[in-house]
Amino acid sequence: EGNAQLLYPFGASYFQDKYLSNPALAGLSDHVLELNGGYRKESSAVPGSPDNQFLTGDYGLTDRVGLGLNLYNDQAGLIRTTRIMGTYAYHVPLGSESQHLSFGISLGIQHSQINSSDISGADRDDPSLAKFNARGSRFDVDFGTAYTDDKLTLEAAFPGIATYFRHSDDDIVDRTETFIAAAYLFRFNPGKNAIGLEPRIAYRTVKGFDN
């Protein structure tokens, strides 16, 4: 039976779009809309090589509430996986105006399908292919939390919670189960022409693969 992959390959994008890895970071800035997207194609000369796209949008509805939408599409070999998640984030102000403790939850669906038209010969009638496609769309949940201030960001996210507890999806591999990260912003030449440097370290646990 085929295995669906859920390991987002856009590693470098985690610097540009932190909402991509953690729903708690949606809509951090009040009344600011952020849009991000990415496309990745590996070994275009090789048939069936991975092809991935994502598009995210998040908006600060108020100084405490953020909303987001996360679209992801993955084609690897014969399996295409599409994931659509809507996000609600709540940002609790702490000691100063720049300090927040944030919580976010994303709810949505994920659909994986094998395109039988790409299969040649008698394999098209393989019962395991029909069984895989008969699973239909699956409900899923992501949860995240984060502490942010002017310089420091500490975060933890738990994507695919519903998938984790759904034993019928035990065939899914390469799925991120836990994501934690820390970043610190160094500012140089304060003022209008300020320059910033933000090192970030992250660690994630992955089902069926090295962390």
Coordinates of C-alpha atoms in Angstrom, one line a residue:
E1 CA 0.0 0.0 0.0
G2 CA 1.3 3.5 -0.8
N3 CA 2.6 5.8 1.8
A4 CA 1.7 9.5 1.8
Q5 CA 4.4 12.0 2.7
L6 CA 3.6 15.0 5.0
L7 CA 7.1 16.3 5.6
Y8 CA 7.1 19.8 4.4
P9 CA 10.2 20.3 2.3
F10 CA 10.4 24.1 2.5
G11 CA 13.0 24.3 5.2
A12 CA 14.4 27.7 4.3
S13 CA 10.9 29.2 4.2
Y14 CA 10.6 28.8 8.0
F15 CA 12.8 31.9 8.2
Q16 CA 10.5 33.9 5.9
D17 CA 7.1 32.5 7.0
K18 CA 7.1 31.4 10.6
Y19 CA 3.3 30.7 10.4
L20 CA 4.1 27.9 7.9
S21 CA 5.5 25.8 10.8
N22 CA 3.4 27.1 13.8
P23 CA -0.2 28.3 13.8
A24 CA 0.4 30.3 16.9
L25 CA 2.4 32.8 14.8
A26 CA -0.6 33.8 12.6
G27 CA -1.5 37.5 12.6
L28 CA 1.1 38.7 15.0
S29 CA 0.8 42.3 13.7
D30 CA -2.5 44.1 14.2
H31 CA -4.3 44.8 10.8
V32 CA -1.3 43.5 8.7
L33 CA -1.9 41.0 5.9
E34 CA 1.0 38.7 5.1
L35 CA 1.1 36.5 2.0
N36 CA 3.8 33.9 1.3
G37 CA 4.2 31.1 -1.3
G38 CA 6.8 28.6 -2.4
Y39 CA 7.5 26.1 -5.2
R40 CA 10.0 23.3 -5.2
K41 CA 10.8 20.8 -7.9
E42 CA 13.4 18.1 -7.5
S43 CA 15.2 16.4 -10.3
S44 CA 12.9 17.5 -13.1
A45 CA 14.5 15.1 -15.5
V46 CA 13.3 12.1 -13.4
P47 CA 9.7 11.0 -13.8
G48 CA 7.7 11.1 -10.6
S49 CA 10.2 13.3 -8.7
P50 CA 8.7 15.4 -5.8
D51 CA 6.9 18.5 -6.8
N52 CA 5.6 20.8 -3.9
Q53 CA 3.8 24.1 -3.6
F54 CA 2.5 26.1 -0.6
L55 CA 0.6 29.3 -0.2
T56 CA -0.2 31.0 3.2
G57 CA -2.0 34.1 4.2
D58 CA -2.4 35.4 7.8
Y59 CA -4.0 38.6 9.1
G60 CA -4.0 40.4 12.5
L61 CA -7.7 40.9 13.0
T62 CA -7.1 42.7 16.3
D63 CA -4.1 43.2 18.6
R64 CA -5.0 39.8 20.1
V65 CA -6.6 37.7 17.4
G66 CA -5.0 36.4 14.2
L67 CA -6.5 34.4 11.4
G68 CA -4.7 32.4 8.7
L69 CA -5.1 30.1 5.7
N70 CA -2.5 27.4 4.8
L71 CA -2.7 25.6 1.4
Y72 CA -0.2 22.8 0.6
N73 CA 0.1 20.5 -2.4
D74 CA 2.6 17.6 -2.8
Q75 CA 3.1 15.3 -5.8
A76 CA 5.6 12.5 -5.2
G77 CA 5.6 9.6 -7.6
L78 CA 2.0 8.4 -8.1
I79 CA 0.7 10.0 -4.8
R80 CA -0.8 13.5 -4.7
T81 CA -1.5 15.0 -1.3
T82 CA -3.5 18.3 -0.8
R83 CA -3.9 19.9 2.6
I84 CA -6.1 23.0 3.4
M85 CA -6.0 24.4 6.9
G86 CA -7.7 27.4 8.5
T87 CA -6.1 29.0 11.6
Y88 CA -7.2 30.9 14.7
A89 CA -4.5 32.4 16.9
Y90 CA -4.8 34.3 20.2
H91 CA -2.0 36.5 21.4
V92 CA -2.0 37.3 25.2
P93 CA 0.0 40.5 26.0
L94 CA 2.4 40.1 28.9
G95 CA 4.6 42.6 30.9
S96 CA 5.2 45.0 28.0
E97 CA 3.5 45.9 24.7
S98 CA 6.0 43.8 22.7
Q99 CA 5.7 40.6 24.9
H100 CA 3.1 38.0 23.9
L101 CA 2.2 34.5 24.7
S102 CA 0.4 33.0 21.7
F103 CA -1.7 30.0 21.1
G104 CA -2.9 28.8 17.7
I105 CA -5.0 26.0 16.3
S106 CA -5.5 25.0 12.6
L107 CA -8.4 22.9 11.5
G108 CA -8.8 21.5 8.0
I109 CA -8.7 18.5 5.6
Q110 CA -6.1 16.5 3.9
H111 CA -6.6 14.4 0.8
S112 CA -4.2 11.8 -0.7
Q113 CA -4.9 10.0 -3.9
I114 CA -3.1 7.7 -6.4
N115 CA -3.7 8.7 -10.0
S116 CA -4.4 5.4 -11.7
S117 CA -4.1 7.0 -15.1
D118 CA -0.4 7.2 -14.5
I119 CA -0.1 3.5 -14.0
S120 CA 0.4 1.2 -16.9
G121 CA -0.6 -2.5 -17.3
A122 CA -2.5 -4.7 -15.0
D123 CA -1.3 -2.8 -11.9
R124 CA -4.2 -0.4 -12.5
D125 CA -6.6 -3.1 -11.1
D126 CA -4.5 -3.7 -7.9
P127 CA -7.1 -3.7 -5.0
S128 CA -4.7 -1.9 -2.8
L129 CA -4.9 1.2 -5.1
A130 CA -8.7 1.3 -4.8
K131 CA -8.4 0.9 -1.0
F132 CA -6.0 3.8 -0.7
N133 CA -8.2 6.1 -2.8
A134 CA -11.3 5.0 -1.0
R135 CA -10.1 6.6 2.2
G136 CA -11.2 10.0 1.0
S137 CA -10.4 13.3 2.7
R138 CA -9.3 13.2 6.4
F139 CA -9.9 15.8 9.1
D140 CA -6.7 17.1 10.8
V141 CA -5.6 19.5 13.5
D142 CA -2.4 21.4 14.1
F143 CA -1.6 23.1 17.5
G144 CA 1.1 25.6 18.4
T145 CA 2.3 27.9 21.1
A146 CA 4.9 30.7 21.2
Y147 CA 6.5 33.4 23.3
T148 CA 7.6 36.5 21.4
D149 CA 9.0 39.9 22.3
D150 CA 11.2 42.5 20.4
K151 CA 14.1 40.1 20.2
L152 CA 13.3 36.6 21.4
T153 CA 11.0 33.9 19.9
L154 CA 10.4 30.6 21.5
E155 CA 8.0 28.2 20.0
A156 CA 6.6 24.7 19.9
A157 CA 4.2 23.1 17.4
F158 CA 2.4 19.8 17.1
P159 CA 1.1 19.3 13.5
G160 CA -1.2 16.5 12.4
I161 CA -2.6 15.7 15.9
A162 CA -5.7 14.0 14.4
T163 CA -3.4 11.9 12.2
Y164 CA -1.3 10.9 15.1
F165 CA -4.3 9.4 17.0
R166 CA -5.8 7.8 13.9
H167 CA -4.4 4.3 13.8
S168 CA -5.8 3.8 10.3
D169 CA -3.1 6.2 9.1
D170 CA -0.2 4.2 10.5
D171 CA 1.1 3.8 6.9
I172 CA 1.9 7.5 6.7
V173 CA 5.6 8.2 7.0
D174 CA 7.9 11.2 6.9
R175 CA 5.3 13.2 9.0
T176 CA 6.5 15.9 11.4
E177 CA 5.2 15.1 14.9
T178 CA 6.9 17.8 16.9
F179 CA 8.5 21.1 16.0
I180 CA 10.4 23.4 18.4
A181 CA 12.5 26.4 17.6
A182 CA 14.2 29.4 19.2
A183 CA 15.4 32.7 17.6
Y184 CA 17.0 35.9 18.8
L185 CA 17.2 39.1 16.8
F186 CA 20.3 41.2 17.0
R187 CA 19.9 44.8 15.9
F188 CA 22.7 46.9 14.6
N189 CA 22.8 50.7 13.8
P190 CA 19.4 51.4 15.5
G191 CA 17.1 53.9 13.8
K192 CA 15.8 54.4 10.3
N193 CA 18.7 52.4 8.7
A194 CA 18.7 49.6 11.2
I195 CA 20.1 46.2 10.3
G196 CA 19.0 43.0 11.9
L197 CA 20.5 39.5 12.2
E198 CA 18.3 36.7 13.5
P199 CA 19.9 33.3 14.0
R200 CA 17.3 30.5 14.4
I201 CA 17.7 26.9 15.6
A202 CA 15.0 24.3 15.2
Y203 CA 14.4 20.7 15.9
R204 CA 11.7 18.4 14.7
T205 CA 10.7 14.8 15.3
V206 CA 9.7 12.8 12.2
K207 CA 7.8 9.6 12.0
G208 CA 9.7 6.8 10.3
F209 CA 12.8 9.0 9.7
D210 CA 15.7 10.7 11.5
N211 CA 14.7 13.6 13.7

